[in-house]
Amino acid sequence: MRAVGITLLISGLALFLVAGYQSTGASFFNVSELELVQEDEVNEAAEEVGGDSDPGLTPEVEEEVVTAPSDLPLDEEFVIADRHREVVEETVDGTDYVIEEPTRIQIPSIGVDAPISNVGILENGEMGVPEAMDEVGWFEPGFSPGEQGNSVLAGHVDSRTGPAVFFDLEQLVEGDEITVIGDEGQELVFEVVGKQTYPYDNAPIQTIFGPSDGRNLNLITCTGTFNRDARTHEDRLVVFTQLKDGPDDTQEPSDRIAQPSNVTVQGGMISWHAVRDDSVIGYRVYRKDGNGWIHIESRSAHERKSIYDEESASNVYAVTAVDVNGIESRRSAPSLG
């Protein structure tokens, strides 16, 4: 996401999209209260600078202390074999699904195949518009296509000479697909999930432009009666789409890797069963210490699935698996010596 200002709050911003034959007119949407960060991110930022977060948003929980492994790189902590490197892994944090610089949009159902240009905020606080009638503008200060949040693409509906790039946008129906292409050839496909018409001066700005857990792309153009006095159309059409076949953002990264099973402690030996996953490069063994866990040793995937600890008779142990991306599974069920 591209930040707008230090506080990430767009103050006094008016987004501007008008028909092609207009050079001035009323703003598209006034988004003076638009916030581009979630409340939990604001709380984290406040804590980092010594401020107070909202106590109503942060329930008190007993913190579990985990002594992490050393700062060794993965290839020094574990032996990474060729078979691990050959595994084609879905990027857990979702960055493979983000296009930082969109350059083209294709909408087969309405015959759109158009270049994308970056538009920002003008000195008067309005959103810039594409100069050409056959171009689509990406609101670059907001979210990138494929990023968690609402990315916005806007295009003209018509001009003095006839239809413009988004003239048939209202013809889109649920299930229609939109492809966005990046500057390095990446392609993301979005699926229409709905559309809505709003008065240009009264719309749910946060819903259209703000943060979201979903990976949304919203397409906007003018619609409705042209008001010659205001020199703008009365309404704005918003087509809502969602990333198709994206990552499961509801699942924690640690849940995507199976936990080691059958952890046993006997005669000073802590042993466990291997995780049958070619992406797993090794294991970390933890010992319970008060209200936390201490990392005591690591084992590569090709090594014996056991370690020796002379203090095992009076301690509790758990084991995690680590994949080639450095993602660590949840701890196994604890085992008492």
JSON list of N, CA, C and O in Angstrom, two decimals, residues 219-246:
[
{"chain": "A", "resi": 219, "resn": "LEU", "atom": "N", "xyz": [-13.98, -0.84, -9.66]},
{"chain": "A", "resi": 219, "resn": "LEU", "atom": "CA", "xyz": [-13.94, -0.07, -10.89]},
{"chain": "A", "resi": 219, "resn": "LEU", "atom": "C", "xyz": [-14.99, 1.03, -10.83]},
{"chain": "A", "resi": 219, "resn": "LEU", "atom": "O", "xyz": [-16.14, 0.77, -10.46]},
{"chain": "A", "resi": 220, "resn": "ILE", "atom": "N", "xyz": [-14.61, 2.25, -11.21]},
{"chain": "A", "resi": 220, "resn": "ILE", "atom": "CA", "xyz": [-15.51, 3.39, -11.05]},
{"chain": "A", "resi": 220, "resn": "ILE", "atom": "C", "xyz": [-15.61, 4.18, -12.35]},
{"chain": "A", "resi": 220, "resn": "ILE", "atom": "O", "xyz": [-14.61, 4.38, -13.04]},
{"chain": "A", "resi": 221, "resn": "THR", "atom": "N", "xyz": [-16.82, 4.64, -12.65]},
{"chain": "A", "resi": 221, "resn": "THR", "atom": "CA", "xyz": [-17.03, 5.57, -13.75]},
{"chain": "A", "resi": 221, "resn": "THR", "atom": "C", "xyz": [-18.26, 6.42, -13.45]},
{"chain": "A", "resi": 221, "resn": "THR", "atom": "O", "xyz": [-18.97, 6.19, -12.47]},
{"chain": "A", "resi": 222, "resn": "CYS", "atom": "N", "xyz": [-18.51, 7.40, -14.30]},
{"chain": "A", "resi": 222, "resn": "CYS", "atom": "CA", "xyz": [-19.69, 8.25, -14.15]},
{"chain": "A", "resi": 222, "resn": "CYS", "atom": "C", "xyz": [-20.91, 7.57, -14.75]},
{"chain": "A", "resi": 222, "resn": "CYS", "atom": "O", "xyz": [-20.81, 6.74, -15.65]},
{"chain": "A", "resi": 223, "resn": "THR", "atom": "N", "xyz": [-22.08, 7.94, -14.25]},
{"chain": "A", "resi": 223, "resn": "THR", "atom": "CA", "xyz": [-23.33, 7.42, -14.79]},
{"chain": "A", "resi": 223, "resn": "THR", "atom": "C", "xyz": [-24.44, 8.39, -14.42]},
{"chain": "A", "resi": 223, "resn": "THR", "atom": "O", "xyz": [-24.24, 9.35, -13.69]},
{"chain": "A", "resi": 224, "resn": "GLY", "atom": "N", "xyz": [-25.64, 8.14, -14.94]},
{"chain": "A", "resi": 224, "resn": "GLY", "atom": "CA", "xyz": [-26.78, 8.99, -14.60]},
{"chain": "A", "resi": 224, "resn": "GLY", "atom": "C", "xyz": [-26.85, 10.23, -15.47]},
{"chain": "A", "resi": 224, "resn": "GLY", "atom": "O", "xyz": [-26.09, 10.41, -16.43]},
{"chain": "A", "resi": 225, "resn": "THR", "atom": "N", "xyz": [-27.75, 11.12, -15.11]},
{"chain": "A", "resi": 225, "resn": "THR", "atom": "CA", "xyz": [-27.99, 12.35, -15.86]},
{"chain": "A", "resi": 225, "resn": "THR", "atom": "C", "xyz": [-26.81, 13.31, -15.74]},
{"chain": "A", "resi": 225, "resn": "THR", "atom": "O", "xyz": [-26.23, 13.46, -14.67]},
{"chain": "A", "resi": 226, "resn": "PHE", "atom": "N", "xyz": [-26.49, 13.96, -16.86]},
{"chain": "A", "resi": 226, "resn": "PHE", "atom": "CA", "xyz": [-25.42, 14.96, -16.82]},
{"chain": "A", "resi": 226, "resn": "PHE", "atom": "C", "xyz": [-26.00, 16.29, -16.36]},
{"chain": "A", "resi": 226, "resn": "PHE", "atom": "O", "xyz": [-26.94, 16.83, -16.94]},
{"chain": "A", "resi": 227, "resn": "ASN", "atom": "N", "xyz": [-25.45, 16.81, -15.27]},
{"chain": "A", "resi": 227, "resn": "ASN", "atom": "CA", "xyz": [-25.89, 18.08, -14.70]},
{"chain": "A", "resi": 227, "resn": "ASN", "atom": "C", "xyz": [-25.03, 19.20, -15.28]},
{"chain": "A", "resi": 227, "resn": "ASN", "atom": "O", "xyz": [-23.86, 19.34, -14.94]},
{"chain": "A", "resi": 228, "resn": "ARG", "atom": "N", "xyz": [-25.61, 20.01, -16.17]},
{"chain": "A", "resi": 228, "resn": "ARG", "atom": "CA", "xyz": [-24.82, 21.03, -16.85]},
{"chain": "A", "resi": 228, "resn": "ARG", "atom": "C", "xyz": [-24.40, 22.15, -15.91]},
{"chain": "A", "resi": 228, "resn": "ARG", "atom": "O", "xyz": [-23.35, 22.77, -16.10]},
{"chain": "A", "resi": 229, "resn": "ASP", "atom": "N", "xyz": [-25.21, 22.41, -14.89]},
{"chain": "A", "resi": 229, "resn": "ASP", "atom": "CA", "xyz": [-24.83, 23.45, -13.93]},
{"chain": "A", "resi": 229, "resn": "ASP", "atom": "C", "xyz": [-23.61, 23.02, -13.11]},
{"chain": "A", "resi": 229, "resn": "ASP", "atom": "O", "xyz": [-22.68, 23.80, -12.90]},
{"chain": "A", "resi": 230, "resn": "ALA", "atom": "N", "xyz": [-23.65, 21.77, -12.63]},
{"chain": "A", "resi": 230, "resn": "ALA", "atom": "CA", "xyz": [-22.54, 21.26, -11.83]},
{"chain": "A", "resi": 230, "resn": "ALA", "atom": "C", "xyz": [-21.40, 20.75, -12.70]},
{"chain": "A", "resi": 230, "resn": "ALA", "atom": "O", "xyz": [-20.31, 20.49, -12.22]},
{"chain": "A", "resi": 231, "resn": "ARG", "atom": "N", "xyz": [-21.69, 20.60, -14.02]},
{"chain": "A", "resi": 231, "resn": "ARG", "atom": "CA", "xyz": [-20.73, 20.10, -14.99]},
{"chain": "A", "resi": 231, "resn": "ARG", "atom": "C", "xyz": [-20.20, 18.72, -14.61]},
{"chain": "A", "resi": 231, "resn": "ARG", "atom": "O", "xyz": [-19.00, 18.45, -14.67]},
{"chain": "A", "resi": 232, "resn": "THR", "atom": "N", "xyz": [-21.11, 17.85, -14.21]},
{"chain": "A", "resi": 232, "resn": "THR", "atom": "CA", "xyz": [-20.75, 16.48, -13.88]},
{"chain": "A", "resi": 232, "resn": "THR", "atom": "C", "xyz": [-21.99, 15.61, -13.95]},
{"chain": "A", "resi": 232, "resn": "THR", "atom": "O", "xyz": [-23.12, 16.11, -13.89]},
{"chain": "A", "resi": 233, "resn": "HIS", "atom": "N", "xyz": [-21.80, 14.30, -14.07]},
{"chain": "A", "resi": 233, "resn": "HIS", "atom": "CA", "xyz": [-22.93, 13.38, -13.97]},
{"chain": "A", "resi": 233, "resn": "HIS", "atom": "C", "xyz": [-23.41, 13.33, -12.52]},
{"chain": "A", "resi": 233, "resn": "HIS", "atom": "O", "xyz": [-22.63, 13.52, -11.59]},
{"chain": "A", "resi": 234, "resn": "GLU", "atom": "N", "xyz": [-24.68, 13.04, -12.35]},
{"chain": "A", "resi": 234, "resn": "GLU", "atom": "CA", "xyz": [-25.28, 13.03, -11.02]},
{"chain": "A", "resi": 234, "resn": "GLU", "atom": "C", "xyz": [-24.80, 11.85, -10.17]},
{"chain": "A", "resi": 234, "resn": "GLU", "atom": "O", "xyz": [-24.75, 11.94, -8.94]},
{"chain": "A", "resi": 235, "resn": "ASP", "atom": "N", "xyz": [-24.44, 10.74, -10.82]},
{"chain": "A", "resi": 235, "resn": "ASP", "atom": "CA", "xyz": [-24.13, 9.52, -10.08]},
{"chain": "A", "resi": 235, "resn": "ASP", "atom": "C", "xyz": [-22.78, 8.94, -10.49]},
{"chain": "A", "resi": 235, "resn": "ASP", "atom": "O", "xyz": [-22.19, 9.32, -11.50]},
{"chain": "A", "resi": 236, "resn": "ARG", "atom": "N", "xyz": [-22.34, 7.99, -9.66]},
{"chain": "A", "resi": 236, "resn": "ARG", "atom": "CA", "xyz": [-21.12, 7.24, -9.93]},
{"chain": "A", "resi": 236, "resn": "ARG", "atom": "C", "xyz": [-21.44, 5.75, -9.84]},
{"chain": "A", "resi": 236, "resn": "ARG", "atom": "O", "xyz": [-22.11, 5.31, -8.89]},
{"chain": "A", "resi": 237, "resn": "LEU", "atom": "N", "xyz": [-20.96, 4.98, -10.81]},
{"chain": "A", "resi": 237, "resn": "LEU", "atom": "CA", "xyz": [-21.14, 3.54, -10.81]},
{"chain": "A", "resi": 237, "resn": "LEU", "atom": "C", "xyz": [-19.88, 2.88, -10.25]},
{"chain": "A", "resi": 237, "resn": "LEU", "atom": "O", "xyz": [-18.77, 3.19, -10.69]},
{"chain": "A", "resi": 238, "resn": "VAL", "atom": "N", "xyz": [-20.06, 2.00, -9.27]},
{"chain": "A", "resi": 238, "resn": "VAL", "atom": "CA", "xyz": [-18.95, 1.25, -8.70]},
{"chain": "A", "resi": 238, "resn": "VAL", "atom": "C", "xyz": [-19.20, -0.24, -8.93]},
{"chain": "A", "resi": 238, "resn": "VAL", "atom": "O", "xyz": [-20.24, -0.77, -8.52]},
{"chain": "A", "resi": 239, "resn": "VAL", "atom": "N", "xyz": [-18.27, -0.89, -9.60]},
{"chain": "A", "resi": 239, "resn": "VAL", "atom": "CA", "xyz": [-18.32, -2.34, -9.79]},
{"chain": "A", "resi": 239, "resn": "VAL", "atom": "C", "xyz": [-17.33, -2.97, -8.83]},
{"chain": "A", "resi": 239, "resn": "VAL", "atom": "O", "xyz": [-16.13, -2.67, -8.86]},
{"chain": "A", "resi": 240, "resn": "PHE", "atom": "N", "xyz": [-17.83, -3.84, -7.96]},
{"chain": "A", "resi": 240, "resn": "PHE", "atom": "CA", "xyz": [-17.00, -4.47, -6.93]},
{"chain": "A", "resi": 240, "resn": "PHE", "atom": "C", "xyz": [-16.52, -5.83, -7.42]},
{"chain": "A", "resi": 240, "resn": "PHE", "atom": "O", "xyz": [-17.31, -6.65, -7.90]},
{"chain": "A", "resi": 241, "resn": "THR", "atom": "N", "xyz": [-15.21, -6.07, -7.32]},
{"chain": "A", "resi": 241, "resn": "THR", "atom": "CA", "xyz": [-14.65, -7.37, -7.71]},
{"chain": "A", "resi": 241, "resn": "THR", "atom": "C", "xyz": [-13.71, -7.87, -6.62]},
{"chain": "A", "resi": 241, "resn": "THR", "atom": "O", "xyz": [-13.21, -7.10, -5.81]},
{"chain": "A", "resi": 242, "resn": "GLN", "atom": "N", "xyz": [-13.49, -9.18, -6.63]},
{"chain": "A", "resi": 242, "resn": "GLN", "atom": "CA", "xyz": [-12.58, -9.81, -5.67]},
{"chain": "A", "resi": 242, "resn": "GLN", "atom": "C", "xyz": [-11.58, -10.68, -6.42]},
{"chain": "A", "resi": 242, "resn": "GLN", "atom": "O", "xyz": [-11.90, -11.24, -7.48]},
{"chain": "A", "resi": 243, "resn": "LEU", "atom": "N", "xyz": [-10.37, -10.79, -5.85]},
{"chain": "A", "resi": 243, "resn": "LEU", "atom": "CA", "xyz": [-9.33, -11.62, -6.46]},
{"chain": "A", "resi": 243, "resn": "LEU", "atom": "C", "xyz": [-9.80, -13.07, -6.54]},
{"chain": "A", "resi": 243, "resn": "LEU", "atom": "O", "xyz": [-10.31, -13.64, -5.58]},
{"chain": "A", "resi": 244, "resn": "LYS", "atom": "N", "xyz": [-9.62, -13.65, -7.71]},
{"chain": "A", "resi": 244, "resn": "LYS", "atom": "CA", "xyz": [-10.03, -15.03, -7.93]},
{"chain": "A", "resi": 244, "resn": "LYS", "atom": "C", "xyz": [-8.84, -15.96, -7.68]},
{"chain": "A", "resi": 244, "resn": "LYS", "atom": "O", "xyz": [-7.72, -15.68, -8.10]},
{"chain": "A", "resi": 245, "resn": "ASP", "atom": "N", "xyz": [-9.08, -17.07, -6.98]},
{"chain": "A", "resi": 245, "resn": "ASP", "atom": "CA", "xyz": [-8.04, -18.07, -6.71]},
{"chain": "A", "resi": 245, "resn": "ASP", "atom": "C", "xyz": [-6.85, -17.46, -5.96]},
{"chain": "A", "resi": 245, "resn": "ASP", "atom": "O", "xyz": [-5.69, -17.79, -6.23]},
{"chain": "A", "resi": 246, "resn": "GLY", "atom": "N", "xyz": [-7.13, -16.57, -5.02]},
{"chain": "A", "resi": 246, "resn": "GLY", "atom": "CA", "xyz": [-6.07, -15.98, -4.21]},
{"chain": "A", "resi": 246, "resn": "GLY", "atom": "C", "xyz": [-5.74, -16.84, -3.00]},
{"chain": "A", "resi": 246, "resn": "GLY", "atom": "O", "xyz": [-6.29, -17.94, -2.83]}
]
